[in-house]
Amino acid sequence: MPQRLPFLVRIVLATERARCAVEHLQALLSEEILWAWTRPREREVIGRILYSKMDCYLPGGWIFEEGLLNWERLAFATPPFPPTGRILLGGAGGGRELHGLCGMGFDVVAFEPCERLCEGARQVVSAYPKSTVVCASYGDLVTAAEQRTGPLAAYILNTSFDAVLFGLGSFTHVLPESDRQALLHATRIVAPKAPLLFSFISRSQGAEKGRLDRLRPPIRRLFELLRAPSARRPGDRFFSDTGFAHALTLDEVRTVADQAGYRIVYGRQGNASRPHVIPHVLLMPQ
């Protein structure tokens, strides 16, 4: 005869399942509402405001003081990433990667759109006269490449880069897909022979298939009837500390890379045996 769990244990487990369901429902509704009723420019501003409140990215903060992560050190030491040279670093944050790259002997042109984080990165670069930090966004990189104007133009045009790095997870905040494609295209214009390394939040092919996720389509149809200015798509996320983002599948990365004229040299993701590896890819111009 099969044994049954004690009554109190069954009550606790049922309560835990209910709590998880409520949390999932709250997150689901928050995402659908926020993506439907905000516009792209608003999302960008919200992200900068949230990041500006995070001291952990600044010199002295716990994320900054962690220094380069193990997977980053491995990527920087593995060809085709160059052993020396000039690096273009986007989404530099408070300068964590910048500090590590300059310490390894690289000259770096870094840019960051959040003014407060940009000031932190400038503190880092003050000890490295051959490197610089510009207050600019990925959109400014596209403008510089296509129109040869904007705050980055003087720093990235008519010069060469040996590699390009997008700061930790920053590619995830480039929205929508057309902007990610434009960014990679602009990067290839600015650095036509350089490898490009970036990390991202990953999404499995079977994501958003849970029971509660069946509520998403009718919610979107309701918001469409109410003339919402936008709509959430699969993979679109909202994080209370960093704002709007898009979780990518490796197929999505491969598609946007191919359309911009890149090939994936390698793509690595964390798993049970490598829990500290953040999903990342290294691309090379085709």
Short mmCIF file of C-alpha atoms in Angstrom, two decimals:
data_model
loop_
_atom_site.label_atom_id
_atom_site.label_comp_id
_atom_site.label_asym_id
_atom_site.label_seq_id
_atom_site.Cartn_x
_atom_site.Cartn_y
_atom_site.Cartn_z
CA MET A 1 0.00 0.00 0.00
CA PRO A 2 1.53 3.36 -1.02
CA GLN A 3 2.45 5.65 1.82
CA ARG A 4 0.93 9.12 2.09
CA LEU A 5 2.72 12.25 3.15
CA PRO A 6 1.70 13.65 6.53
CA PHE A 7 -1.25 16.01 6.42
CA LEU A 8 0.80 19.07 7.47
CA VAL A 9 3.38 18.36 4.75
CA ARG A 10 0.64 18.14 2.14
CA ILE A 11 -0.81 21.45 3.34
CA VAL A 12 2.59 23.16 3.12
CA LEU A 13 3.25 21.79 -0.36
CA ALA A 14 -0.19 22.89 -1.57
CA THR A 15 0.40 26.35 -0.12
CA GLU A 16 3.76 26.53 -1.88
CA ARG A 17 2.20 25.57 -5.22
CA ALA A 18 -0.47 28.25 -4.73
CA ARG A 19 2.17 30.85 -3.90
CA CYS A 20 4.17 30.03 -7.03
CA ALA A 21 1.01 30.21 -9.16
CA VAL A 22 0.12 33.64 -7.74
CA GLU A 23 3.66 34.91 -8.35
CA HIS A 24 3.61 33.61 -11.93
CA LEU A 25 0.22 35.22 -12.55
CA GLN A 26 1.40 38.54 -11.11
CA ALA A 27 4.53 38.51 -13.29
CA LEU A 28 2.49 37.50 -16.35
CA LEU A 29 -0.02 40.32 -15.89
CA SER A 30 2.69 42.87 -15.16
CA GLU A 31 4.59 41.97 -18.33
CA GLU A 32 1.53 42.03 -20.57
CA ILE A 33 0.31 45.36 -19.15
CA LEU A 34 3.67 47.13 -19.21
CA TRP A 35 4.59 46.02 -22.73
CA ALA A 36 1.13 46.92 -24.07
CA TRP A 37 0.87 50.35 -22.53
CA THR A 38 4.39 51.76 -22.91
CA ARG A 39 6.17 52.96 -26.03
CA PRO A 40 9.77 52.17 -27.07
CA ARG A 41 11.14 55.55 -26.00
CA GLU A 42 9.46 55.23 -22.58
CA ARG A 43 10.99 51.78 -22.08
CA GLU A 44 14.44 53.13 -22.81
CA VAL A 45 14.03 55.98 -20.32
CA ILE A 46 12.65 53.63 -17.65
CA GLY A 47 15.68 51.36 -18.07
CA ARG A 48 18.12 54.24 -17.61
CA ILE A 49 16.30 55.45 -14.50
CA LEU A 50 16.38 51.97 -12.95
CA TYR A 51 20.06 51.41 -13.76
CA SER A 52 20.97 54.83 -12.35
CA LYS A 53 19.72 53.65 -8.95
CA MET A 54 21.99 50.61 -8.83
CA ASP A 55 25.15 51.41 -6.88
CA CYS A 56 26.32 47.81 -7.30
CA TYR A 57 27.52 48.62 -10.84
CA LEU A 58 29.67 51.56 -9.69
CA PRO A 59 33.28 51.34 -8.43
CA GLY A 60 33.05 49.93 -4.91
CA GLY A 61 29.78 48.13 -5.61
CA TRP A 62 29.63 44.37 -5.23
CA ILE A 63 29.13 43.62 -8.94
CA PHE A 64 31.97 45.93 -9.93
CA GLU A 65 34.28 44.44 -7.32
CA GLU A 66 33.69 40.92 -8.65
CA GLY A 67 35.83 41.95 -11.61
CA LEU A 68 35.88 39.91 -14.78
CA LEU A 69 33.85 36.71 -14.60
CA ASN A 70 35.49 33.38 -15.35
CA TRP A 71 33.72 32.97 -18.69
CA GLU A 72 34.80 36.49 -19.68
CA ARG A 73 38.44 35.78 -18.84
CA LEU A 74 38.26 32.60 -20.90
CA ALA A 75 36.63 34.42 -23.84
CA PHE A 76 39.23 37.22 -23.76
CA ALA A 77 42.03 34.63 -23.77
CA THR A 78 40.60 32.51 -26.61
CA PRO A 79 41.17 33.32 -30.31
CA PRO A 80 39.83 34.97 -32.38
CA PHE A 81 39.58 37.49 -29.53
CA PRO A 82 42.86 39.42 -29.87
CA PRO A 83 45.59 39.32 -27.19
CA THR A 84 46.21 43.05 -27.54
CA GLY A 85 44.79 46.06 -29.36
CA ARG A 86 41.90 48.49 -29.35
CA ILE A 87 38.46 47.49 -28.05
CA LEU A 88 35.04 49.09 -28.60
CA LEU A 89 32.96 48.47 -25.48
CA GLY A 90 29.23 49.26 -25.53
CA GLY A 91 26.93 49.23 -22.53
CA ALA A 92 29.94 49.77 -20.29
CA GLY A 93 27.93 50.34 -17.11
CA GLY A 94 30.06 51.53 -14.19
CA GLY A 95 33.24 50.19 -15.79
CA ARG A 96 33.63 46.62 -14.53
CA GLU A 97 34.66 45.16 -17.90
CA LEU A 98 36.48 48.38 -18.75
CA HIS A 99 38.66 48.05 -15.65
CA GLY A 100 39.49 44.46 -16.51
CA LEU A 101 40.29 45.16 -20.16
CA CYS A 102 42.46 48.17 -19.41
CA GLY A 103 44.29 46.14 -16.77
CA MET A 104 45.01 43.52 -19.44
CA GLY A 105 46.66 46.21 -21.60
CA PHE A 106 43.86 46.93 -24.07
CA ASP A 107 43.05 50.48 -25.20
CA VAL A 108 39.29 50.93 -24.93
CA VAL A 109 36.67 53.26 -26.35
CA ALA A 110 33.71 52.67 -24.03
CA PHE A 111 30.21 54.15 -24.06
CA GLU A 112 27.27 54.02 -21.67
CA PRO A 113 23.90 55.84 -21.89
CA CYS A 114 23.19 56.13 -18.14
CA GLU A 115 24.91 59.30 -16.97
CA ARG A 116 25.49 58.14 -13.40
CA LEU A 117 27.07 54.86 -14.50
CA CYS A 118 29.05 56.73 -17.14
CA GLU A 119 30.63 58.88 -14.43
CA GLY A 120 31.66 55.72 -12.60
CA ALA A 121 33.29 54.36 -15.75
CA ARG A 122 35.14 57.65 -16.18
CA GLN A 123 36.63 57.22 -12.72
CA VAL A 124 38.02 53.89 -13.90
CA VAL A 125 39.44 55.21 -17.14
CA SER A 126 41.16 58.20 -15.51
CA ALA A 127 44.13 55.91 -14.80
CA TYR A 128 44.39 54.87 -18.46
CA PRO A 129 45.08 57.87 -20.72
CA LYS A 130 44.79 55.84 -23.96
CA SER A 131 41.20 54.87 -23.16
CA THR A 132 38.05 56.97 -23.04
CA VAL A 133 34.40 56.85 -21.99
CA VAL A 134 31.55 58.54 -23.88
CA CYS A 135 27.99 59.06 -22.65
CA ALA A 136 26.13 57.43 -25.56
CA SER A 137 23.72 54.62 -26.41
CA TYR A 138 23.58 51.78 -28.90
CA GLY A 139 21.27 54.00 -30.93
CA ASP A 140 24.10 56.55 -31.09
CA LEU A 141 26.37 53.83 -32.48
CA VAL A 142 23.86 53.21 -35.27
CA THR A 143 23.63 56.95 -35.94
CA ALA A 144 27.41 57.28 -36.09
CA ALA A 145 27.74 54.38 -38.51
CA GLU A 146 24.87 55.37 -40.81
CA GLN A 147 24.85 59.17 -40.62
CA ARG A 148 28.38 59.88 -39.34
CA THR A 149 27.04 62.17 -36.63
CA GLY A 150 26.23 62.03 -32.91
CA PRO A 151 28.30 61.80 -29.72
CA LEU A 152 30.21 58.68 -30.81
CA ALA A 153 31.17 59.77 -34.30
CA ALA A 154 34.44 61.47 -33.33
CA TYR A 155 35.57 58.43 -31.33
CA ILE A 156 34.71 55.50 -33.58
CA LEU A 157 34.92 56.74 -37.17
CA ASN A 158 38.20 56.83 -39.06
CA THR A 159 39.78 54.46 -36.56
CA SER A 160 40.10 50.69 -36.29
CA PHE A 161 39.09 48.23 -33.59
CA ASP A 162 40.54 44.80 -32.97
CA ALA A 163 37.43 43.56 -31.12
CA VAL A 164 33.98 44.71 -30.01
CA LEU A 165 32.35 43.83 -26.69
CA PHE A 166 28.80 44.55 -25.54
CA GLY A 167 28.66 44.86 -21.75
CA LEU A 168 27.14 42.13 -19.61
CA GLY A 169 23.60 41.39 -20.80
CA SER A 170 23.23 44.77 -22.48
CA PHE A 171 22.28 43.26 -25.85
CA THR A 172 19.18 41.90 -24.15
CA HIS A 173 17.95 45.47 -23.63
CA VAL A 174 18.19 46.37 -27.33
CA LEU A 175 14.56 46.42 -28.46
CA PRO A 176 12.91 45.43 -30.78
CA GLU A 177 14.46 42.88 -33.17
CA SER A 178 14.89 45.52 -35.87
CA ASP A 179 17.05 47.54 -33.47
CA ARG A 180 19.20 44.50 -32.66
CA GLN A 181 19.69 43.95 -36.37
CA ALA A 182 20.56 47.63 -36.92
CA LEU A 183 23.06 47.50 -34.05
CA LEU A 184 24.92 44.49 -35.45
CA HIS A 185 24.90 46.02 -38.93
CA ALA A 186 26.34 49.29 -37.55
CA THR A 187 28.96 47.38 -35.56
CA ARG A 188 30.13 45.62 -38.69
CA ILE A 189 30.43 48.98 -40.49
CA VAL A 190 32.52 50.45 -37.66
CA ALA A 191 34.65 47.33 -37.09
CA PRO A 192 34.42 45.29 -40.32
CA LYS A 193 37.09 42.73 -39.38
CA ALA A 194 36.69 42.55 -35.61
CA PRO A 195 35.18 39.73 -33.54
CA LEU A 196 32.09 40.68 -31.55
CA LEU A 197 31.44 39.18 -28.12
CA PHE A 198 28.23 39.61 -26.13
CA SER A 199 26.15 37.85 -23.48
CA PHE A 200 22.38 37.63 -23.29
CA ILE A 201 19.43 36.29 -21.32
CA SER A 202 18.46 32.99 -22.89
CA ARG A 203 15.02 31.53 -23.57
CA SER A 204 14.27 27.91 -24.36
CA GLN A 205 12.14 26.98 -27.34
CA GLY A 206 9.45 25.59 -25.04
CA ALA A 207 9.14 28.64 -22.82
CA GLU A 208 5.75 30.22 -22.02
CA LYS A 209 3.86 26.94 -22.45
CA GLY A 210 2.56 26.67 -18.89
CA ARG A 211 -1.08 26.50 -17.90
CA LEU A 212 -1.27 30.14 -16.85
CA ASP A 213 0.50 31.26 -20.04
CA ARG A 214 -2.68 30.34 -21.91
CA LEU A 215 -4.04 33.62 -20.54
CA ARG A 216 -1.58 35.67 -22.57
CA PRO A 217 -3.30 35.58 -26.01
CA PRO A 218 -6.75 36.71 -24.73
CA ILE A 219 -5.10 39.47 -22.68
CA ARG A 220 -3.32 40.71 -25.81
CA ARG A 221 -6.53 40.59 -27.81
CA LEU A 222 -8.28 42.63 -25.10
CA PHE A 223 -5.53 45.25 -25.09
CA GLU A 224 -5.64 45.38 -28.90
CA LEU A 225 -9.37 46.12 -28.74
CA LEU A 226 -8.60 48.85 -26.19
CA ARG A 227 -6.11 50.32 -28.71
CA ALA A 228 -2.99 49.73 -26.65
CA PRO A 229 0.00 51.42 -28.33
CA SER A 230 2.09 48.26 -28.32
CA ALA A 231 2.04 44.54 -27.52
CA ARG A 232 4.26 42.04 -25.80
CA ARG A 233 5.88 39.29 -27.88
CA PRO A 234 7.23 35.92 -26.71
CA GLY A 235 10.51 36.45 -24.89
CA ASP A 236 9.76 40.04 -23.87
CA ARG A 237 10.44 40.42 -20.16
CA PHE A 238 10.29 43.07 -17.46
CA PHE A 239 12.69 43.07 -14.52
CA SER A 240 11.99 45.28 -11.53
CA ASP A 241 15.65 46.29 -11.22
CA THR A 242 16.74 46.66 -14.87
CA GLY A 243 13.54 47.22 -16.86
CA PHE A 244 12.49 45.92 -20.26
CA ALA A 245 14.46 43.16 -21.96
CA HIS A 246 14.10 40.37 -24.48
CA ALA A 247 15.19 36.82 -23.68
CA LEU A 248 16.72 35.28 -26.80
CA THR A 249 16.92 31.79 -28.18
CA LEU A 250 20.18 30.79 -29.84
CA ASP A 251 18.25 30.56 -33.12
CA GLU A 252 17.22 34.23 -32.75
CA VAL A 253 20.85 35.19 -32.17
CA ARG A 254 21.94 33.18 -35.18
CA THR A 255 19.28 34.79 -37.38
CA VAL A 256 20.07 38.38 -36.44
CA ALA A 257 23.80 37.68 -36.76
CA ASP A 258 23.41 36.15 -40.22
CA GLN A 259 21.27 39.06 -41.42
CA ALA A 260 23.98 41.50 -40.31
CA GLY A 261 26.76 39.55 -42.02
CA TYR A 262 28.20 37.69 -39.02
CA ARG A 263 28.73 34.01 -38.32
CA ILE A 264 28.76 32.42 -34.88
CA VAL A 265 32.22 31.12 -33.99
CA TYR A 266 30.91 29.69 -30.74
CA GLY A 267 27.92 29.99 -28.47
CA ARG A 268 28.02 28.87 -24.84
CA GLN A 269 25.25 28.53 -22.31
CA GLY A 270 25.14 27.63 -18.65
CA ASN A 271 23.84 24.26 -17.48
CA ALA A 272 23.91 22.10 -14.38
CA SER A 273 27.64 21.52 -14.75
CA ARG A 274 28.38 25.17 -15.63
CA PRO A 275 25.87 27.23 -13.62
CA HIS A 276 28.08 30.33 -13.56
CA VAL A 277 28.40 30.59 -17.35
CA ILE A 278 26.14 33.34 -18.67
CA PRO A 279 24.91 32.61 -22.23
CA HIS A 280 27.20 34.35 -24.71
CA VAL A 281 28.37 34.19 -28.30
CA LEU A 282 31.39 35.27 -30.26
CA LEU A 283 30.70 36.41 -33.82
CA MET A 284 33.00 37.07 -36.76
CA PRO A 285 32.20 39.06 -39.89
CA GLN A 286 31.55 36.74 -42.83
#
